[in-house]
Amino acid sequence: LEARSSSRRDRCFSPGLDAGEGICQPSLESSGKSPGESRGGTGRYHSNSPSLAISALVPQTPGNAEVLPSENQPSKGGSNSDRTTTRSVATSGRVACLRQHYAGKGLSGEAADLLLSSLRHKTSQSYDSLCRKWISWCTEQQADPISGPIEDIVNFLAQLYKEGYQYRSLNAYRSAISSMHTPIEGQSIGQHPLVSRLLKGAFQTCPPLPRYQSTWDLSLKGYRNTPEGAVFIPTALAKQSRPGRVFNEFFFPKFSGDDNLCPVKSLNLFIERTREIRGSTDQLFISFIKPHQAVTSSTIARWLKQIMEAAGIDTSVFKAHSVRGASTSAAAVQGVTTKDVLNAADWSTDLSF
């Protein structure tokens, strides 16, 4: 279990953990930052490309929409009819753009509905959020967001990288743009050699760090002994930690039937016997070999494997990680509800086991 490091927009990573600030931008999220400087006079709209109108489905906000050059502001490579029809271009959503594109191709509304239903609802929502930034950038650059040249897409992704977006976020934008852009040179946007090479360059220049970089374990700082049992409150971020989610405490009830089988009695005895050799470490599990340092997850896995072997379990087939699935399945067989199992393990879904 590892805790995630924080990151900044300049791609520099700070050593501390901060659940409130500096959290790396999720892959499927749109940024509120405005795109880079506009490349004036490089219009690429053509008479056979449908223009983008202000969509009633997408609210227009200041700074996100720009009027393209009118007849008095000629644009390179564009005809008068192009400039007239694109004069009111503004930031719109992916679905609205695609509907206009399909209508321009002569497709019926029913056909457009089916085409737009090819993506799952949540995927479509995520792509809509990302494509809004892509369409806004195209509006500023006077570029076609649906059938423009590959250079526009490469430049857009490079601009995101310059703004501090990491490899995973660039990949998400690539997928989103590919969902609305027509193929180029017979290849989808996501598979185009230039796009693939740019993302590889972003990976090599600023490789993504592991999702979690520091480990945590049950700490004596979070331990509390109660008449009912033992309580542990995690003192650091866990794997499933995220903003707005309160991490549950772990409670181990006493077993009054047999002291030899009571986990709380064994726990208190372990803490008492390791007190003098523990030193300054607060981690619960320490090595019984000098200098008695805090053990790693691999050591705990080896201990579990030894216990499994003593119980007659074939450890050539079942590993330490199988304890999780076996314990939860056994609890379910004994009549423990799924809700109680999820609460005990602090899981959000039963797909975890």
Tab-separated table of C-alpha atoms in Angstrom:
chain	number	residue	atom	x	y	z
A	1	LEU	CA	0.000	0.000	0.000
A	2	GLU	CA	1.542	3.260	-1.071
A	3	ALA	CA	0.591	6.888	-0.631
A	4	ARG	CA	0.583	9.209	-3.583
A	5	SER	CA	2.952	12.121	-3.849
A	6	SER	CA	1.639	15.568	-4.600
A	7	SER	CA	2.497	17.339	-7.817
A	8	ARG	CA	2.440	20.855	-9.143
A	9	ARG	CA	1.512	22.242	-12.496
A	10	ASP	CA	5.203	22.752	-13.317
A	11	ARG	CA	5.713	18.965	-13.132
A	12	CYS	CA	7.947	19.281	-10.075
A	13	PHE	CA	7.070	16.963	-7.219
A	14	SER	CA	7.089	18.054	-3.626
A	15	PRO	CA	8.193	15.585	-0.973
A	16	GLY	CA	5.327	16.127	1.435
A	17	LEU	CA	1.814	14.748	1.400
A	18	ASP	CA	-1.026	17.215	1.253
A	19	ALA	CA	-4.578	16.051	0.832
A	20	GLY	CA	-5.835	19.565	0.232
A	21	GLU	CA	-3.427	21.039	-2.295
A	22	GLY	CA	-1.048	19.983	-4.967
A	23	ILE	CA	-2.993	16.918	-5.910
A	24	CYS	CA	-2.085	15.722	-9.403
A	25	GLN	CA	-4.795	16.464	-11.882
A	26	PRO	CA	-6.940	13.394	-12.558
A	27	SER	CA	-6.740	11.882	-15.994
A	28	LEU	CA	-10.350	12.550	-16.907
A	29	GLU	CA	-10.759	16.125	-15.857
A	30	SER	CA	-10.781	19.433	-17.691
A	31	SER	CA	-8.598	22.329	-16.639
A	32	GLY	CA	-9.892	25.822	-16.081
A	33	LYS	CA	-6.726	27.400	-17.421
A	34	SER	CA	-7.002	29.145	-20.726
A	35	PRO	CA	-5.022	27.708	-23.611
A	36	GLY	CA	-1.835	29.281	-24.871
A	37	GLU	CA	-1.275	32.323	-27.053
A	38	SER	CA	-3.418	32.470	-30.180
A	39	ARG	CA	-1.800	31.968	-33.536
A	40	GLY	CA	-3.308	34.843	-35.498
A	41	GLY	CA	-4.066	34.626	-39.208
A	42	THR	CA	-3.884	30.861	-39.612
A	43	GLY	CA	-7.508	30.018	-40.378
A	44	ARG	CA	-8.150	26.535	-41.661
A	45	TYR	CA	-11.904	26.472	-42.123
A	46	HIS	CA	-13.101	25.268	-45.514
A	47	SER	CA	-16.393	25.542	-47.279
A	48	ASN	CA	-17.039	21.831	-46.860
A	49	SER	CA	-16.478	21.902	-43.105
A	50	PRO	CA	-19.558	22.725	-40.996
A	51	SER	CA	-19.113	25.735	-38.771
A	52	LEU	CA	-19.461	25.675	-35.016
A	53	ALA	CA	-22.389	27.588	-33.608
A	54	ILE	CA	-23.052	28.539	-30.032
A	55	SER	CA	-24.646	25.490	-28.474
A	56	ALA	CA	-27.551	25.931	-26.098
A	57	LEU	CA	-26.362	22.805	-24.293
A	58	VAL	CA	-23.056	24.369	-23.262
A	59	PRO	CA	-23.094	27.626	-21.258
A	60	GLN	CA	-20.941	30.368	-22.729
A	61	THR	CA	-18.535	31.830	-20.197
A	62	PRO	CA	-16.311	34.888	-20.501
A	63	GLY	CA	-12.891	34.075	-21.805
A	64	ASN	CA	-13.902	30.753	-23.302
A	65	ALA	CA	-15.386	32.073	-26.530
A	66	GLU	CA	-13.891	34.258	-29.208
A	67	VAL	CA	-15.354	35.664	-32.420
A	68	LEU	CA	-13.302	34.769	-35.439
A	69	PRO	CA	-12.174	37.388	-37.995
A	70	SER	CA	-14.917	39.027	-40.041
A	71	GLU	CA	-14.708	40.345	-43.599
A	72	ASN	CA	-12.694	43.312	-42.349
A	73	GLN	CA	-10.129	40.971	-40.810
A	74	PRO	CA	-9.062	38.633	-43.610
A	75	SER	CA	-7.751	35.227	-42.651
A	76	LYS	CA	-5.105	33.302	-44.533
A	77	GLY	CA	-6.526	30.629	-46.824
A	78	GLY	CA	-10.206	31.314	-46.027
A	79	SER	CA	-12.909	32.463	-48.453
A	80	ASN	CA	-15.453	35.200	-47.759
A	81	SER	CA	-18.175	32.601	-47.247
A	82	ASP	CA	-15.963	30.783	-44.733
A	83	ARG	CA	-15.414	33.957	-42.729
A	84	THR	CA	-19.104	34.817	-42.826
A	85	THR	CA	-20.276	31.422	-41.600
A	86	THR	CA	-17.641	31.156	-38.877
A	87	ARG	CA	-18.032	34.680	-37.544
A	88	SER	CA	-20.085	33.446	-34.564
A	89	VAL	CA	-17.933	30.443	-33.689
A	90	ALA	CA	-17.668	29.928	-29.927
A	91	THR	CA	-16.719	27.223	-27.508
A	92	SER	CA	-19.163	24.337	-27.811
A	93	GLY	CA	-19.440	20.778	-26.587
A	94	ARG	CA	-18.294	17.614	-28.319
A	95	VAL	CA	-21.826	16.311	-28.818
A	96	ALA	CA	-23.057	19.589	-30.325
A	97	CYS	CA	-20.099	19.715	-32.715
A	98	LEU	CA	-20.609	16.131	-33.812
A	99	ARG	CA	-24.332	16.666	-34.373
A	100	GLN	CA	-23.590	19.585	-36.674
A	101	HIS	CA	-20.901	17.565	-38.411
A	102	TYR	CA	-23.250	14.628	-38.981
A	103	ALA	CA	-26.001	16.970	-40.196
A	104	GLY	CA	-23.565	18.494	-42.684
A	105	LYS	CA	-22.843	14.994	-43.973
A	106	GLY	CA	-26.551	14.417	-44.594
A	107	LEU	CA	-27.129	12.041	-41.680
A	108	SER	CA	-30.511	12.010	-39.981
A	109	GLY	CA	-31.055	12.876	-36.352
A	110	GLU	CA	-31.784	9.224	-35.590
A	111	ALA	CA	-28.486	8.171	-37.163
A	112	ALA	CA	-26.635	10.841	-35.176
A	113	ASP	CA	-28.246	9.602	-31.950
A	114	LEU	CA	-27.042	6.055	-32.589
A	115	LEU	CA	-23.538	7.212	-33.476
A	116	LEU	CA	-23.332	9.305	-30.320
A	117	SER	CA	-24.594	6.344	-28.260
A	118	SER	CA	-21.580	4.243	-29.234
A	119	LEU	CA	-19.793	5.420	-26.076
A	120	ARG	CA	-20.922	4.636	-22.562
A	121	HIS	CA	-22.590	7.510	-20.751
A	122	LYS	CA	-19.786	8.154	-18.239
A	123	THR	CA	-17.125	7.887	-20.937
A	124	SER	CA	-19.048	10.352	-23.081
A	125	GLN	CA	-19.315	12.775	-20.159
A	126	SER	CA	-15.581	12.575	-19.500
A	127	TYR	CA	-14.755	13.129	-23.163
A	128	ASP	CA	-17.150	16.085	-23.293
A	129	SER	CA	-15.259	17.754	-20.458
A	130	LEU	CA	-11.889	17.248	-22.141
A	131	CYS	CA	-13.048	18.139	-25.642
A	132	ARG	CA	-14.407	21.457	-24.416
A	133	LYS	CA	-10.816	22.600	-23.892
A	134	TRP	CA	-9.806	21.231	-27.303
A	135	ILE	CA	-12.667	23.057	-29.034
A	136	SER	CA	-11.842	26.269	-27.169
A	137	TRP	CA	-8.232	26.007	-28.345
A	138	CYS	CA	-9.378	25.402	-31.927
A	139	THR	CA	-11.634	28.449	-31.735
A	140	GLU	CA	-8.712	30.636	-30.709
A	141	GLN	CA	-6.434	29.135	-33.341
A	142	GLN	CA	-9.131	29.260	-36.057
A	143	ALA	CA	-8.727	25.508	-36.497
A	144	ASP	CA	-11.241	22.783	-37.294
A	145	PRO	CA	-11.774	20.543	-34.220
A	146	ILE	CA	-13.325	17.704	-36.231
A	147	SER	CA	-11.375	17.433	-39.469
A	148	GLY	CA	-8.279	19.585	-39.029
A	149	PRO	CA	-4.687	18.571	-39.821
A	150	ILE	CA	-2.626	16.399	-37.505
A	151	GLU	CA	-0.329	19.350	-36.774
A	152	ASP	CA	-3.116	21.058	-34.824
A	153	ILE	CA	-3.569	18.061	-32.533
A	154	VAL	CA	0.163	17.690	-31.951
A	155	ASN	CA	0.507	21.410	-31.179
A	156	PHE	CA	-2.456	21.268	-28.784
A	157	LEU	CA	-0.996	18.344	-26.842
A	158	ALA	CA	2.390	20.074	-26.740
A	159	GLN	CA	0.689	23.177	-25.326
A	160	LEU	CA	-0.920	21.077	-22.590
A	161	TYR	CA	2.466	19.617	-21.713
A	162	LYS	CA	3.895	23.133	-21.510
A	163	GLU	CA	1.095	24.072	-19.104
A	164	GLY	CA	2.110	21.233	-16.791
A	165	TYR	CA	-0.116	18.358	-17.864
A	166	GLN	CA	1.441	14.950	-17.322
A	167	TYR	CA	1.624	11.891	-19.545
A	168	ARG	CA	-1.581	10.312	-18.203
A	169	SER	CA	-3.578	13.493	-18.801
A	170	LEU	CA	-2.189	13.846	-22.332
A	171	ASN	CA	-3.287	10.286	-23.023
A	172	ALA	CA	-6.798	11.126	-21.839
A	173	TYR	CA	-6.948	14.140	-24.156
A	174	ARG	CA	-5.700	12.009	-27.035
A	175	SER	CA	-8.549	9.535	-26.497
A	176	ALA	CA	-11.113	12.326	-26.172
A	177	ILE	CA	-10.021	14.061	-29.384
A	178	SER	CA	-9.949	10.722	-31.195
A	179	SER	CA	-13.602	10.208	-30.249
A	180	MET	CA	-14.684	13.246	-32.285
A	181	HIS	CA	-11.986	13.791	-34.923
A	182	THR	CA	-12.086	12.143	-38.335
A	183	PRO	CA	-9.224	9.748	-39.198
A	184	ILE	CA	-6.112	11.258	-40.761
A	185	GLU	CA	-4.168	9.395	-43.426
A	186	GLY	CA	-6.338	6.367	-42.752
A	187	GLN	CA	-5.471	6.252	-39.046
A	188	SER	CA	-7.340	7.274	-35.927
A	189	ILE	CA	-5.886	10.148	-33.957
A	190	GLY	CA	-4.811	7.891	-31.127
A	191	GLN	CA	-2.795	5.672	-33.483
A	192	HIS	CA	-1.204	8.355	-35.626
A	193	PRO	CA	2.629	8.102	-35.549
A	194	LEU	CA	3.143	11.800	-34.742
A	195	VAL	CA	0.762	11.685	-31.778
A	196	SER	CA	2.243	8.432	-30.490
A	197	ARG	CA	5.767	9.804	-30.753
A	198	LEU	CA	4.852	13.043	-28.974
A	199	LEU	CA	3.346	11.113	-26.068
A	200	LYS	CA	6.402	8.896	-25.934
A	201	GLY	CA	8.517	12.039	-25.729
A	202	ALA	CA	6.372	13.334	-22.853
A	203	PHE	CA	6.828	10.006	-21.092
A	204	GLN	CA	10.598	10.030	-21.553
A	205	THR	CA	10.977	13.681	-20.531
A	206	CYS	CA	8.753	13.531	-17.463
A	207	PRO	CA	7.933	9.888	-16.652
A	208	PRO	CA	4.830	9.415	-14.504
A	209	LEU	CA	5.635	8.466	-10.946
A	210	PRO	CA	3.912	5.538	-9.220
A	211	ARG	CA	0.478	6.453	-7.957
A	212	TYR	CA	1.656	6.057	-4.378
A	213	GLN	CA	5.251	6.608	-3.303
A	214	SER	CA	5.350	6.343	0.448
A	215	THR	CA	4.101	3.437	2.492
A	216	TRP	CA	1.978	3.351	5.573
A	217	ASP	CA	1.238	0.714	8.176
A	218	LEU	CA	-0.642	0.356	11.405
A	219	SER	CA	1.047	2.726	13.825
A	220	LEU	CA	1.055	2.723	17.601
A	221	LYS	CA	0.267	6.435	17.376
A	222	GLY	CA	-3.185	5.503	16.121
A	223	TYR	CA	-3.712	2.566	18.494
A	224	ARG	CA	-6.354	2.669	21.219
A	225	ASN	CA	-7.300	-0.170	23.570
A	226	THR	CA	-10.960	-0.238	24.608
A	227	PRO	CA	-13.017	-2.614	26.766
A	228	GLU	CA	-14.629	-3.950	23.601
A	229	GLY	CA	-11.428	-4.448	21.619
A	230	ALA	CA	-8.548	-2.750	19.812
A	231	VAL	CA	-8.907	0.292	17.545
A	232	PHE	CA	-6.411	1.459	14.927
A	233	ILE	CA	-6.730	4.804	13.183
A	234	PRO	CA	-4.440	5.079	10.108
A	235	THR	CA	-2.074	8.022	10.509
A	236	ALA	CA	-1.107	8.362	6.822
A	237	LEU	CA	-2.690	8.138	3.398
A	238	ALA	CA	-3.799	4.725	2.233
A	239	LYS	CA	-4.178	3.349	-1.273
A	240	GLN	CA	-7.867	4.208	-1.461
A	241	SER	CA	-7.476	7.693	0.045
A	242	ARG	CA	-8.907	10.555	-1.971
A	243	PRO	CA	-10.253	14.067	-1.305
A	244	GLY	CA	-13.624	14.086	0.412
A	245	ARG	CA	-13.375	10.469	1.557
A	246	VAL	CA	-13.007	9.808	5.263
A	247	PHE	CA	-10.831	6.807	5.992
A	248	ASN	CA	-12.419	4.399	8.452
A	249	GLU	CA	-10.773	3.181	11.615
A	250	PHE	CA	-10.024	-0.513	12.091
A	251	PHE	CA	-11.708	-2.277	15.006
A	252	PHE	CA	-10.730	-5.715	16.258
A	253	PRO	CA	-13.239	-7.084	18.804
A	254	LYS	CA	-12.199	-9.240	21.719
A	255	PHE	CA	-12.900	-12.957	21.568
A	256	SER	CA	-14.101	-14.077	24.975
A	257	GLY	CA	-14.467	-17.760	24.159
A	258	ASP	CA	-10.751	-18.609	24.280
A	259	ASP	CA	-7.878	-16.296	25.237
A	260	ASN	CA	-5.529	-18.252	22.968
A	261	LEU	CA	-7.701	-17.272	19.992
A	262	CYS	CA	-8.310	-13.672	21.043
A	263	PRO	CA	-6.558	-11.282	18.596
A	264	VAL	CA	-6.715	-8.378	21.055
A	265	LYS	CA	-4.962	-10.339	23.819
A	266	SER	CA	-2.269	-11.453	21.369
A	267	LEU	CA	-1.871	-7.882	20.130
A	268	ASN	CA	-1.430	-6.432	23.611
A	269	LEU	CA	1.043	-9.172	24.481
A	270	PHE	CA	3.037	-8.453	21.302
A	271	ILE	CA	3.187	-4.725	22.069
A	272	GLU	CA	4.287	-5.394	25.645
A	273	ARG	CA	7.058	-7.837	24.685
A	274	THR	CA	8.462	-5.611	21.936
A	275	ARG	CA	8.415	-2.410	23.976
A	276	GLU	CA	12.082	-2.527	25.027
A	277	ILE	CA	13.473	-3.455	21.607
A	278	ARG	CA	11.187	-1.219	19.594
A	279	GLY	CA	13.335	1.882	19.838
A	280	SER	CA	11.950	4.980	18.123
A	281	THR	CA	9.740	3.248	15.560
A	282	ASP	CA	5.982	3.548	15.942
A	283	GLN	CA	5.097	0.946	13.327
A	284	LEU	CA	3.258	-1.968	14.886
A	285	PHE	CA	5.110	-4.828	13.236
A	286	ILE	CA	8.882	-4.906	13.760
A	287	SER	CA	11.479	-7.551	13.002
A	288	PHE	CA	12.499	-10.044	15.699
A	289	ILE	CA	16.026	-9.887	14.247
A	290	LYS	CA	18.385	-7.104	15.296
A	291	PRO	CA	18.280	-4.135	14.900
A	292	HIS	CA	14.503	-4.801	15.147
A	293	GLN	CA	13.463	-2.331	12.479
A	294	ALA	CA	9.980	-1.897	11.035
A	295	VAL	CA	9.227	-4.729	8.627
A	296	THR	CA	8.212	-4.326	4.995
A	297	SER	CA	5.169	-5.746	3.242
A	298	SER	CA	7.262	-8.599	1.815
A	299	THR	CA	8.207	-9.711	5.336
A	300	ILE	CA	4.576	-9.706	6.432
A	301	ALA	CA	3.706	-11.694	3.295
A	302	ARG	CA	6.350	-14.262	4.259
A	303	TRP	CA	4.892	-14.507	7.770
A	304	LEU	CA	1.435	-15.104	6.316
A	305	LYS	CA	2.817	-17.770	4.021
A	306	GLN	CA	4.407	-19.574	6.974
A	307	ILE	CA	1.082	-19.545	8.823
A	308	MET	CA	-0.696	-20.873	5.735
A	309	GLU	CA	1.836	-23.698	5.419
A	310	ALA	CA	1.341	-24.586	9.094
A	311	ALA	CA	-2.398	-24.771	8.419
A	312	GLY	CA	-1.825	-27.253	5.598
A	313	ILE	CA	-2.492	-24.846	2.710
A	314	ASP	CA	-0.588	-25.442	-0.528
A	315	THR	CA	1.450	-22.234	-0.792
A	316	SER	CA	2.701	-23.188	-4.249
A	317	VAL	CA	-0.818	-22.379	-5.421
A	318	PHE	CA	-2.094	-19.892	-2.840
A	319	LYS	CA	0.011	-16.847	-2.003
A	320	ALA	CA	-0.192	-14.365	0.852
A	321	HIS	CA	-2.451	-12.067	-1.163
A	322	SER	CA	-5.071	-14.832	-1.371
A	323	VAL	CA	-5.762	-14.346	2.347
A	324	ARG	CA	-7.879	-11.308	1.491
A	325	GLY	CA	-10.159	-13.159	-0.892
A	326	ALA	CA	-10.352	-16.262	1.288
A	327	SER	CA	-11.239	-14.313	4.426
A	328	THR	CA	-13.950	-12.237	2.787
A	329	SER	CA	-15.434	-15.261	1.026
A	330	ALA	CA	-15.431	-17.216	4.287
A	331	ALA	CA	-17.188	-14.324	6.016
A	332	ALA	CA	-19.849	-14.257	3.301
A	333	VAL	CA	-20.385	-18.027	3.637
A	334	GLN	CA	-20.861	-17.595	7.393
A	335	GLY	CA	-23.662	-15.111	6.750
A	336	VAL	CA	-21.823	-11.800	7.134
A	337	THR	CA	-23.510	-9.205	4.934
A	338	THR	CA	-21.687	-7.651	2.006
A	339	LYS	CA	-22.096	-4.230	3.608
A	340	ASP	CA	-20.328	-5.395	6.784
A	341	VAL	CA	-17.519	-6.957	4.751
A	342	LEU	CA	-17.022	-3.721	2.803
A	343	ASN	CA	-17.044	-1.651	5.988
A	344	ALA	CA	-14.539	-3.953	7.701
A	345	ALA	CA	-12.085	-3.720	4.797
A	346	ASP	CA	-12.933	-0.095	3.968
A	347	TRP	CA	-13.833	-1.007	0.389
A	348	SER	CA	-16.321	0.938	-1.698
A	349	THR	CA	-17.454	-1.917	-3.971
A	350	ASP	CA	-17.792	-5.688	-3.795
A	351	LEU	CA	-15.689	-5.939	-6.961
A	352	SER	CA	-12.665	-5.778	-4.656
A	353	PHE	CA	-13.112	-9.443	-3.740
